[in-house]
Amino acid sequence: MRSALYVPGDQPGKLGKALGRGADALIVDLEDAVAPASKDRARAEVAEWLRNTPTAGGCEIWVRINPGELGHADLRAVALPAVAGVCVAKTESAAELVAIDELLRDSPWIKVCPLLESGAAVLAAAEIARAPRVSRLQLGEADLRADLGVEPGPDERELLWARSQVVLASAAARIGPPLGPVSTDFRDLDRLRASTQALRRLGFRGRACIHPAQVAVVNEVFTPSAAEVERARELIGRFEAAESGVVLDDAGRMVDEAVIRQARRLLADLRES
């Protein structure tokens, strides 16, 4: 999942159009994008759209549900065949996800992506990552910044520890790499590219988007380049043909199994994109 595009759940007219915006996933938002007074109406409209939605054509459909009992009501309405997974807003503990797993017992195909939006959630990331159905984690940095009192500078290094913690917890739990946080400045695509490249270097392999204009940039960053693919294939071929566990690349640098693991992961990213 290189890109996941958020779409407000109370604007059904945008849902069908969003499927063709080039994102790998669509996240239909029943939480922050919907006013409290409109929750029931949005839930009913999203459920109706999901029952009648055409084939997504390679774009997975996810639904961001509310925390707590309101989210349980969301689940009962949207646990439908068209839904690949649910993003659980403001997840704080694995126990919450155990309850969701029970509610989804008749929908075994639905995956879960917890949103970590507080200091407590980030500190519990390792436990949350091992909860039932969890396929990847996602940082909700707007709420996290408010909880921590953080004011990021241009390079966002103030959030480095939290981001690395989520990457580490995902790798330890053997789930997919985490989905990067949204950028609310959808007009500055150069800054988006730079920050997305930084996320990729940290170990993220995808990013959430709030505007269709962001999707192409995010997809580009998380799609291996032709040069990267060629180098990975050449290294793997050289390593597999060698009679020892270590070979040299064209620059004379040592290539061992750890380097080859990275090359194989890059090719796996290419196949999945």
PDB file of C-alpha atoms in Angstrom:
ATOM      1  CA  MET A   1       0.000   0.000   0.000  1.00  0.00           C
ATOM      2  CA  ARG A   2       1.993   2.961  -1.286  1.00  0.00           C
ATOM      3  CA  SER A   3      -0.831   5.458  -0.959  1.00  0.00           C
ATOM      4  CA  ALA A   4      -4.124   5.603   0.914  1.00  0.00           C
ATOM      5  CA  LEU A   5      -6.525   8.452   0.126  1.00  0.00           C
ATOM      6  CA  TYR A   6      -8.902   9.678   2.833  1.00  0.00           C
ATOM      7  CA  VAL A   7     -12.425  10.602   1.725  1.00  0.00           C
ATOM      8  CA  PRO A   8     -15.112  12.006   4.070  1.00  0.00           C
ATOM      9  CA  GLY A   9     -17.830   9.477   4.759  1.00  0.00           C
ATOM     10  CA  ASP A  10     -20.565  12.108   4.755  1.00  0.00           C
ATOM     11  CA  GLN A  11     -19.920  13.064   1.134  1.00  0.00           C
ATOM     12  CA  PRO A  12     -21.055   9.991  -0.823  1.00  0.00           C
ATOM     13  CA  GLY A  13     -20.760  11.818  -4.123  1.00  0.00           C
ATOM     14  CA  LYS A  14     -16.971  11.826  -3.768  1.00  0.00           C
ATOM     15  CA  LEU A  15     -16.573   8.124  -2.981  1.00  0.00           C
ATOM     16  CA  GLY A  16     -16.988   6.668  -6.452  1.00  0.00           C
ATOM     17  CA  LYS A  17     -14.766   9.344  -8.009  1.00  0.00           C
ATOM     18  CA  ALA A  18     -12.050   8.707  -5.410  1.00  0.00           C
ATOM     19  CA  LEU A  19     -11.650   5.101  -6.566  1.00  0.00           C
ATOM     20  CA  GLY A  20     -10.156   6.391  -9.822  1.00  0.00           C
ATOM     21  CA  ARG A  21      -7.636   8.814  -8.332  1.00  0.00           C
ATOM     22  CA  GLY A  22      -4.710   6.380  -8.511  1.00  0.00           C
ATOM     23  CA  ALA A  23      -4.386   5.524  -4.825  1.00  0.00           C
ATOM     24  CA  ASP A  24      -3.701   1.938  -3.790  1.00  0.00           C
ATOM     25  CA  ALA A  25      -6.357   2.243  -1.083  1.00  0.00           C
ATOM     26  CA  LEU A  26      -9.316   4.427  -0.256  1.00  0.00           C
ATOM     27  CA  ILE A  27     -10.001   5.199   3.417  1.00  0.00           C
ATOM     28  CA  VAL A  28     -13.626   6.193   3.919  1.00  0.00           C
ATOM     29  CA  ASP A  29     -13.575   8.363   7.032  1.00  0.00           C
ATOM     30  CA  LEU A  30     -16.368   8.074   9.587  1.00  0.00           C
ATOM     31  CA  GLU A  31     -14.337   9.751  12.328  1.00  0.00           C
ATOM     32  CA  ASP A  32     -12.721  13.217  12.221  1.00  0.00           C
ATOM     33  CA  ALA A  33     -14.146  14.173   8.828  1.00  0.00           C
ATOM     34  CA  VAL A  34     -17.731  13.714  10.057  1.00  0.00           C
ATOM     35  CA  ALA A  35     -19.399  16.079  12.536  1.00  0.00           C
ATOM     36  CA  PRO A  36     -20.926  14.400  15.630  1.00  0.00           C
ATOM     37  CA  ALA A  37     -24.455  15.261  14.535  1.00  0.00           C
ATOM     38  CA  SER A  38     -23.884  13.578  11.166  1.00  0.00           C
ATOM     39  CA  LYS A  39     -22.375  10.285  12.376  1.00  0.00           C
ATOM     40  CA  ASP A  40     -25.510   8.169  12.035  1.00  0.00           C
ATOM     41  CA  ARG A  41     -26.354   9.524   8.593  1.00  0.00           C
ATOM     42  CA  ALA A  42     -22.788   9.092   7.325  1.00  0.00           C
ATOM     43  CA  ARG A  43     -22.618   5.514   8.596  1.00  0.00           C
ATOM     44  CA  ALA A  44     -25.853   4.607   6.816  1.00  0.00           C
ATOM     45  CA  GLU A  45     -24.770   6.300   3.570  1.00  0.00           C
ATOM     46  CA  VAL A  46     -21.370   4.612   3.578  1.00  0.00           C
ATOM     47  CA  ALA A  47     -22.940   1.210   4.233  1.00  0.00           C
ATOM     48  CA  GLU A  48     -25.347   1.736   1.335  1.00  0.00           C
ATOM     49  CA  TRP A  49     -22.495   2.774  -0.969  1.00  0.00           C
ATOM     50  CA  LEU A  50     -20.440  -0.261   0.059  1.00  0.00           C
ATOM     51  CA  ARG A  51     -23.332  -2.596  -0.709  1.00  0.00           C
ATOM     52  CA  ASN A  52     -23.611  -1.151  -4.204  1.00  0.00           C
ATOM     53  CA  THR A  53     -20.044  -0.187  -5.011  1.00  0.00           C
ATOM     54  CA  PRO A  54     -18.580  -1.502  -8.274  1.00  0.00           C
ATOM     55  CA  THR A  55     -15.371  -3.505  -8.374  1.00  0.00           C
ATOM     56  CA  ALA A  56     -12.603  -1.340  -6.996  1.00  0.00           C
ATOM     57  CA  GLY A  57     -10.195  -2.226  -9.818  1.00  0.00           C
ATOM     58  CA  GLY A  58      -7.178  -2.783  -7.618  1.00  0.00           C
ATOM     59  CA  CYS A  59      -7.981  -0.015  -5.131  1.00  0.00           C
ATOM     60  CA  GLU A  60      -8.679  -1.495  -1.703  1.00  0.00           C
ATOM     61  CA  ILE A  61     -11.488   0.031   0.332  1.00  0.00           C
ATOM     62  CA  TRP A  62     -10.883   0.677   4.020  1.00  0.00           C
ATOM     63  CA  VAL A  63     -13.090   2.459   6.541  1.00  0.00           C
ATOM     64  CA  ARG A  64     -11.820   4.578   9.407  1.00  0.00           C
ATOM     65  CA  ILE A  65     -14.109   3.901  12.343  1.00  0.00           C
ATOM     66  CA  ASN A  66     -14.594   5.903  15.510  1.00  0.00           C
ATOM     67  CA  PRO A  67     -13.077   4.812  18.819  1.00  0.00           C
ATOM     68  CA  GLY A  68     -15.105   2.991  21.464  1.00  0.00           C
ATOM     69  CA  GLU A  69     -18.777   2.057  21.242  1.00  0.00           C
ATOM     70  CA  LEU A  70     -19.393   4.431  18.353  1.00  0.00           C
ATOM     71  CA  GLY A  71     -16.787   2.501  16.396  1.00  0.00           C
ATOM     72  CA  HIS A  72     -18.497  -0.770  17.247  1.00  0.00           C
ATOM     73  CA  ALA A  73     -21.685   0.608  15.693  1.00  0.00           C
ATOM     74  CA  ASP A  74     -19.635   1.580  12.630  1.00  0.00           C
ATOM     75  CA  LEU A  75     -18.280  -1.966  12.388  1.00  0.00           C
ATOM     76  CA  ARG A  76     -21.710  -3.563  12.502  1.00  0.00           C
ATOM     77  CA  ALA A  77     -22.743  -1.389   9.559  1.00  0.00           C
ATOM     78  CA  VAL A  78     -19.658  -1.587   7.319  1.00  0.00           C
ATOM     79  CA  ALA A  79     -18.365  -5.150   7.777  1.00  0.00           C
ATOM     80  CA  LEU A  80     -19.303  -5.930   4.169  1.00  0.00           C
ATOM     81  CA  PRO A  81     -17.577  -7.884   1.360  1.00  0.00           C
ATOM     82  CA  ALA A  82     -16.320  -4.686  -0.329  1.00  0.00           C
ATOM     83  CA  VAL A  83     -14.293  -3.708   2.737  1.00  0.00           C
ATOM     84  CA  ALA A  84     -10.674  -4.904   2.897  1.00  0.00           C
ATOM     85  CA  GLY A  85      -9.999  -3.474   6.334  1.00  0.00           C
ATOM     86  CA  VAL A  86     -10.802  -0.945   9.018  1.00  0.00           C
ATOM     87  CA  CYS A  87      -8.608   1.802  10.449  1.00  0.00           C
ATOM     88  CA  VAL A  88      -9.313   2.059  14.161  1.00  0.00           C
ATOM     89  CA  ALA A  89      -9.057   5.678  15.267  1.00  0.00           C
ATOM     90  CA  LYS A  90      -7.305   6.570  18.529  1.00  0.00           C
ATOM     91  CA  THR A  91      -6.283   3.025  19.413  1.00  0.00           C
ATOM     92  CA  GLU A  92      -4.746   2.936  22.883  1.00  0.00           C
ATOM     93  CA  SER A  93      -4.365  -0.774  23.648  1.00  0.00           C
ATOM     94  CA  ALA A  94      -4.424  -4.274  22.212  1.00  0.00           C
ATOM     95  CA  ALA A  95      -7.504  -5.034  24.329  1.00  0.00           C
ATOM     96  CA  GLU A  96      -9.573  -2.698  22.161  1.00  0.00           C
ATOM     97  CA  LEU A  97      -8.554  -4.691  19.085  1.00  0.00           C
ATOM     98  CA  VAL A  98      -9.424  -7.999  20.728  1.00  0.00           C
ATOM     99  CA  ALA A  99     -12.972  -6.673  21.130  1.00  0.00           C
ATOM    100  CA  ILE A 100     -13.025  -5.614  17.473  1.00  0.00           C
ATOM    101  CA  ASP A 101     -11.807  -9.052  16.416  1.00  0.00           C
ATOM    102  CA  GLU A 102     -14.776 -10.578  18.231  1.00  0.00           C
ATOM    103  CA  LEU A 103     -17.202  -8.202  16.528  1.00  0.00           C
ATOM    104  CA  LEU A 104     -15.707  -9.210  13.169  1.00  0.00           C
ATOM    105  CA  ARG A 105     -15.865 -12.964  13.799  1.00  0.00           C
ATOM    106  CA  ASP A 106     -18.169 -13.430  10.778  1.00  0.00           C
ATOM    107  CA  SER A 107     -15.916 -11.323   8.519  1.00  0.00           C
ATOM    108  CA  PRO A 108     -12.556 -13.149   8.494  1.00  0.00           C
ATOM    109  CA  TRP A 109     -11.233 -11.217   5.473  1.00  0.00           C
ATOM    110  CA  ILE A 110     -11.302  -7.811   7.163  1.00  0.00           C
ATOM    111  CA  LYS A 111      -7.898  -6.547   8.305  1.00  0.00           C
ATOM    112  CA  VAL A 112      -7.176  -3.950  10.958  1.00  0.00           C
ATOM    113  CA  CYS A 113      -4.907  -0.876  10.895  1.00  0.00           C
ATOM    114  CA  PRO A 114      -4.751   0.819  14.308  1.00  0.00           C
ATOM    115  CA  LEU A 115      -4.114   4.571  14.343  1.00  0.00           C
ATOM    116  CA  LEU A 116      -1.680   5.574  17.073  1.00  0.00           C
ATOM    117  CA  GLU A 117      -2.537   9.136  18.070  1.00  0.00           C
ATOM    118  CA  SER A 118      -1.203   9.605  21.607  1.00  0.00           C
ATOM    119  CA  GLY A 119       1.919   9.105  23.664  1.00  0.00           C
ATOM    120  CA  ALA A 120       0.314   6.112  25.382  1.00  0.00           C
ATOM    121  CA  ALA A 121      -0.482   4.527  22.008  1.00  0.00           C
ATOM    122  CA  VAL A 122       3.079   4.942  20.718  1.00  0.00           C
ATOM    123  CA  LEU A 123       4.508   3.414  23.919  1.00  0.00           C
ATOM    124  CA  ALA A 124       2.108   0.468  23.484  1.00  0.00           C
ATOM    125  CA  ALA A 125       2.941   0.053  19.769  1.00  0.00           C
ATOM    126  CA  ALA A 126       4.689  -3.314  20.220  1.00  0.00           C
ATOM    127  CA  GLU A 127       1.655  -4.786  21.985  1.00  0.00           C
ATOM    128  CA  ILE A 128      -0.832  -3.232  19.582  1.00  0.00           C
ATOM    129  CA  ALA A 129       1.106  -4.538  16.565  1.00  0.00           C
ATOM    130  CA  ARG A 130       0.617  -8.112  17.808  1.00  0.00           C
ATOM    131  CA  ALA A 131      -3.138  -7.815  18.310  1.00  0.00           C
ATOM    132  CA  PRO A 132      -5.566  -9.886  16.186  1.00  0.00           C
ATOM    133  CA  ARG A 133      -5.978  -8.960  12.508  1.00  0.00           C
ATOM    134  CA  VAL A 134      -3.435  -6.124  12.605  1.00  0.00           C
ATOM    135  CA  SER A 135      -1.763  -5.894   9.182  1.00  0.00           C
ATOM    136  CA  ARG A 136       0.019  -2.563   9.671  1.00  0.00           C
ATOM    137  CA  LEU A 137       0.122   0.483  11.947  1.00  0.00           C
ATOM    138  CA  GLN A 138      -0.482   4.142  11.134  1.00  0.00           C
ATOM    139  CA  LEU A 139       0.527   7.295  12.979  1.00  0.00           C
ATOM    140  CA  GLY A 140      -2.070  10.000  13.504  1.00  0.00           C
ATOM    141  CA  GLU A 141       0.310  12.868  14.028  1.00  0.00           C
ATOM    142  CA  ALA A 142      -2.120  15.775  14.396  1.00  0.00           C
ATOM    143  CA  ASP A 143      -3.510  14.313  17.607  1.00  0.00           C
ATOM    144  CA  LEU A 144      -0.088  13.025  18.634  1.00  0.00           C
ATOM    145  CA  ARG A 145       1.448  16.477  18.351  1.00  0.00           C
ATOM    146  CA  ALA A 146      -1.337  17.922  20.478  1.00  0.00           C
ATOM    147  CA  ASP A 147      -0.914  15.189  23.083  1.00  0.00           C
ATOM    148  CA  LEU A 148       2.849  15.665  23.283  1.00  0.00           C
ATOM    149  CA  GLY A 149       2.910  19.443  22.934  1.00  0.00           C
ATOM    150  CA  VAL A 150       5.272  19.099  19.978  1.00  0.00           C
ATOM    151  CA  GLU A 151       5.705  21.827  17.369  1.00  0.00           C
ATOM    152  CA  PRO A 152       7.639  20.291  14.446  1.00  0.00           C
ATOM    153  CA  GLY A 153      10.168  22.325  12.506  1.00  0.00           C
ATOM    154  CA  PRO A 154      10.736  22.071   8.750  1.00  0.00           C
ATOM    155  CA  ASP A 155      12.587  18.726   8.999  1.00  0.00           C
ATOM    156  CA  GLU A 156      10.049  17.298  11.505  1.00  0.00           C
ATOM    157  CA  ARG A 157      12.856  15.768  13.565  1.00  0.00           C
ATOM    158  CA  GLU A 158      10.788  16.310  16.704  1.00  0.00           C
ATOM    159  CA  LEU A 159       8.671  13.329  15.569  1.00  0.00           C
ATOM    160  CA  LEU A 160      11.603  11.087  14.679  1.00  0.00           C
ATOM    161  CA  TRP A 161      11.479   8.954  17.812  1.00  0.00           C
ATOM    162  CA  ALA A 162       7.759   8.240  17.538  1.00  0.00           C
ATOM    163  CA  ARG A 163       8.057   7.368  13.846  1.00  0.00           C
ATOM    164  CA  SER A 164      11.021   5.060  14.431  1.00  0.00           C
ATOM    165  CA  GLN A 165       9.226   3.408  17.345  1.00  0.00           C
ATOM    166  CA  VAL A 166       6.311   2.479  15.082  1.00  0.00           C
ATOM    167  CA  VAL A 167       8.654   1.118  12.389  1.00  0.00           C
ATOM    168  CA  LEU A 168      10.479  -0.947  15.002  1.00  0.00           C
ATOM    169  CA  ALA A 169       7.267  -2.325  16.516  1.00  0.00           C
ATOM    170  CA  SER A 170       5.997  -3.323  13.049  1.00  0.00           C
ATOM    171  CA  ALA A 171       9.196  -5.155  12.160  1.00  0.00           C
ATOM    172  CA  ALA A 172       9.268  -6.946  15.522  1.00  0.00           C
ATOM    173  CA  ALA A 173       5.679  -8.124  15.069  1.00  0.00           C
ATOM    174  CA  ARG A 174       6.364  -9.234  11.474  1.00  0.00           C
ATOM    175  CA  ILE A 175       3.519  -7.161  10.069  1.00  0.00           C
ATOM    176  CA  GLY A 176       3.615  -4.783   7.115  1.00  0.00           C
ATOM    177  CA  PRO A 177       5.607  -1.550   7.294  1.00  0.00           C
ATOM    178  CA  PRO A 178       3.588   1.310   8.804  1.00  0.00           C
ATOM    179  CA  LEU A 179       1.589   3.801   6.791  1.00  0.00           C
ATOM    180  CA  GLY A 180       3.050   7.289   7.024  1.00  0.00           C
ATOM    181  CA  PRO A 181       1.068  10.231   8.436  1.00  0.00           C
ATOM    182  CA  VAL A 182      -0.835  12.691   6.310  1.00  0.00           C
ATOM    183  CA  SER A 183       0.537  16.075   5.265  1.00  0.00           C
ATOM    184  CA  THR A 184      -2.121  18.749   5.685  1.00  0.00           C
ATOM    185  CA  ASP A 185      -0.379  21.119   3.269  1.00  0.00           C
ATOM    186  CA  PHE A 186      -1.641  19.601   0.027  1.00  0.00           C
ATOM    187  CA  ARG A 187      -0.494  22.559  -2.100  1.00  0.00           C
ATOM    188  CA  ASP A 188       3.252  22.254  -1.454  1.00  0.00           C
ATOM    189  CA  LEU A 189       4.061  19.084  -3.382  1.00  0.00           C
ATOM    190  CA  ASP A 190       7.826  19.650  -3.256  1.00  0.00           C
ATOM    191  CA  ARG A 191       7.742  19.635   0.523  1.00  0.00           C
ATOM    192  CA  LEU A 192       5.490  16.571   0.401  1.00  0.00           C
ATOM    193  CA  ARG A 193       8.044  14.761  -1.765  1.00  0.00           C
ATOM    194  CA  ALA A 194      10.916  15.634   0.572  1.00  0.00           C
ATOM    195  CA  SER A 195       9.067  14.545   3.712  1.00  0.00           C
ATOM    196  CA  THR A 196       7.846  11.350   2.039  1.00  0.00           C
ATOM    197  CA  GLN A 197      11.399  10.493   0.988  1.00  0.00           C
ATOM    198  CA  ALA A 198      12.441  10.961   4.622  1.00  0.00           C
ATOM    199  CA  LEU A 199       9.687   8.572   5.718  1.00  0.00           C
ATOM    200  CA  ARG A 200      10.878   6.013   3.185  1.00  0.00           C
ATOM    201  CA  ARG A 201      14.423   6.223   4.551  1.00  0.00           C
ATOM    202  CA  LEU A 202      12.997   5.592   8.033  1.00  0.00           C
ATOM    203  CA  GLY A 203      11.329   2.358   6.921  1.00  0.00           C
ATOM    204  CA  PHE A 204       7.826   3.443   5.927  1.00  0.00           C
ATOM    205  CA  ARG A 205       6.550   1.970   2.671  1.00  0.00           C
ATOM    206  CA  GLY A 206       3.409   4.022   2.146  1.00  0.00           C
ATOM    207  CA  ARG A 207       1.659   7.205   3.205  1.00  0.00           C
ATOM    208  CA  ALA A 208      -1.864   8.437   3.791  1.00  0.00           C
ATOM    209  CA  CYS A 209      -3.118  11.350   1.685  1.00  0.00           C
ATOM    210  CA  ILE A 210      -5.887  13.881   2.262  1.00  0.00           C
ATOM    211  CA  HIS A 211      -6.053  15.258  -1.283  1.00  0.00           C
ATOM    212  CA  PRO A 212      -5.916  13.555  -4.711  1.00  0.00           C
ATOM    213  CA  ALA A 213      -3.036  15.843  -5.767  1.00  0.00           C
ATOM    214  CA  GLN A 214      -0.810  14.132  -3.203  1.00  0.00           C
ATOM    215  CA  VAL A 215      -1.323  10.610  -4.517  1.00  0.00           C
ATOM    216  CA  ALA A 216       0.974  10.730  -7.564  1.00  0.00           C
ATOM    217  CA  VAL A 217       3.877  12.133  -5.521  1.00  0.00           C
ATOM    218  CA  VAL A 218       3.496   9.514  -2.788  1.00  0.00           C
ATOM    219  CA  ASN A 219       3.208   6.689  -5.326  1.00  0.00           C
ATOM    220  CA  GLU A 220       6.338   7.907  -7.091  1.00  0.00           C
ATOM    221  CA  VAL A 221       8.415   7.994  -3.908  1.00  0.00           C
ATOM    222  CA  PHE A 222       7.352   4.533  -2.810  1.00  0.00           C
ATOM    223  CA  THR A 223       7.784   2.917  -6.232  1.00  0.00           C
ATOM    224  CA  PRO A 224      11.358   1.606  -6.758  1.00  0.00           C
ATOM    225  CA  SER A 225      13.155   3.352  -9.613  1.00  0.00           C
ATOM    226  CA  ALA A 226      14.430   1.483 -12.668  1.00  0.00           C
ATOM    227  CA  ALA A 227      18.024   1.951 -11.438  1.00  0.00           C
ATOM    228  CA  GLU A 228      17.180   0.579  -7.996  1.00  0.00           C
ATOM    229  CA  VAL A 229      15.457  -2.434  -9.524  1.00  0.00           C
ATOM    230  CA  GLU A 230      18.371  -3.157 -11.871  1.00  0.00           C
ATOM    231  CA  ARG A 231      20.902  -2.935  -9.036  1.00  0.00           C
ATOM    232  CA  ALA A 232      18.808  -5.187  -6.777  1.00  0.00           C
ATOM    233  CA  ARG A 233      18.462  -7.855  -9.464  1.00  0.00           C
ATOM    234  CA  GLU A 234      22.154  -7.693 -10.298  1.00  0.00           C
ATOM    235  CA  LEU A 235      23.170  -8.059  -6.648  1.00  0.00           C
ATOM    236  CA  ILE A 236      20.825 -10.982  -6.069  1.00  0.00           C
ATOM    237  CA  GLY A 237      22.069 -12.745  -9.201  1.00  0.00           C
ATOM    238  CA  ARG A 238      25.707 -12.195  -8.241  1.00  0.00           C
ATOM    239  CA  PHE A 239      25.103 -13.395  -4.679  1.00  0.00           C
ATOM    240  CA  GLU A 240      23.185 -16.520  -5.702  1.00  0.00           C
ATOM    241  CA  ALA A 241      25.896 -17.440  -8.219  1.00  0.00           C
ATOM    242  CA  ALA A 242      28.691 -17.071  -5.668  1.00  0.00           C
ATOM    243  CA  GLU A 243      30.169 -19.998  -3.753  1.00  0.00           C
ATOM    244  CA  SER A 244      30.479 -18.016  -0.525  1.00  0.00           C
ATOM    245  CA  GLY A 245      28.157 -15.948   1.664  1.00  0.00           C
ATOM    246  CA  VAL A 246      29.872 -12.688   0.732  1.00  0.00           C
ATOM    247  CA  VAL A 247      30.495 -11.011  -2.645  1.00  0.00           C
ATOM    248  CA  LEU A 248      31.591  -7.558  -3.794  1.00  0.00           C
ATOM    249  CA  ASP A 249      29.493  -5.109  -5.769  1.00  0.00           C
ATOM    250  CA  ASP A 250      30.819  -3.031  -8.673  1.00  0.00           C
ATOM    251  CA  ALA A 251      32.151  -0.410  -6.262  1.00  0.00           C
ATOM    252  CA  GLY A 252      34.067  -3.001  -4.260  1.00  0.00           C
ATOM    253  CA  ARG A 253      31.705  -2.915  -1.269  1.00  0.00           C
ATOM    254  CA  MET A 254      30.879  -6.083   0.633  1.00  0.00           C
ATOM    255  CA  VAL A 255      27.488  -7.644  -0.077  1.00  0.00           C
ATOM    256  CA  ASP A 256      26.210 -10.226   2.405  1.00  0.00           C
ATOM    257  CA  GLU A 257      22.846 -11.766   3.254  1.00  0.00           C
ATOM    258  CA  ALA A 258      21.634  -8.601   5.002  1.00  0.00           C
ATOM    259  CA  VAL A 259      22.174  -6.527   1.851  1.00  0.00           C
ATOM    260  CA  ILE A 260      20.428  -9.182  -0.232  1.00  0.00           C
ATOM    261  CA  ARG A 261      17.429  -9.133   2.120  1.00  0.00           C
ATOM    262  CA  GLN A 262      17.057  -5.434   1.400  1.00  0.00           C
ATOM    263  CA  ALA A 263      17.310  -6.071  -2.345  1.00  0.00           C
ATOM    264  CA  ARG A 264      14.642  -8.773  -2.180  1.00  0.00           C
ATOM    265  CA  ARG A 265      12.377  -6.477  -0.182  1.00  0.00           C
ATOM    266  CA  LEU A 266      12.740  -3.779  -2.846  1.00  0.00           C
ATOM    267  CA  LEU A 267      11.680  -6.226  -5.578  1.00  0.00           C
ATOM    268  CA  ALA A 268       8.758  -7.343  -3.411  1.00  0.00           C
ATOM    269  CA  ASP A 269       7.673  -3.681  -3.122  1.00  0.00           C
ATOM    270  CA  LEU A 270       7.802  -3.444  -6.906  1.00  0.00           C
ATOM    271  CA  ARG A 271       5.593  -6.512  -7.373  1.00  0.00           C
ATOM    272  CA  GLU A 272       3.044  -5.210  -4.869  1.00  0.00           C
ATOM    273  CA  SER A 273       2.854  -1.694  -6.340  1.00  0.00           C
TER     274      SER A 273
END
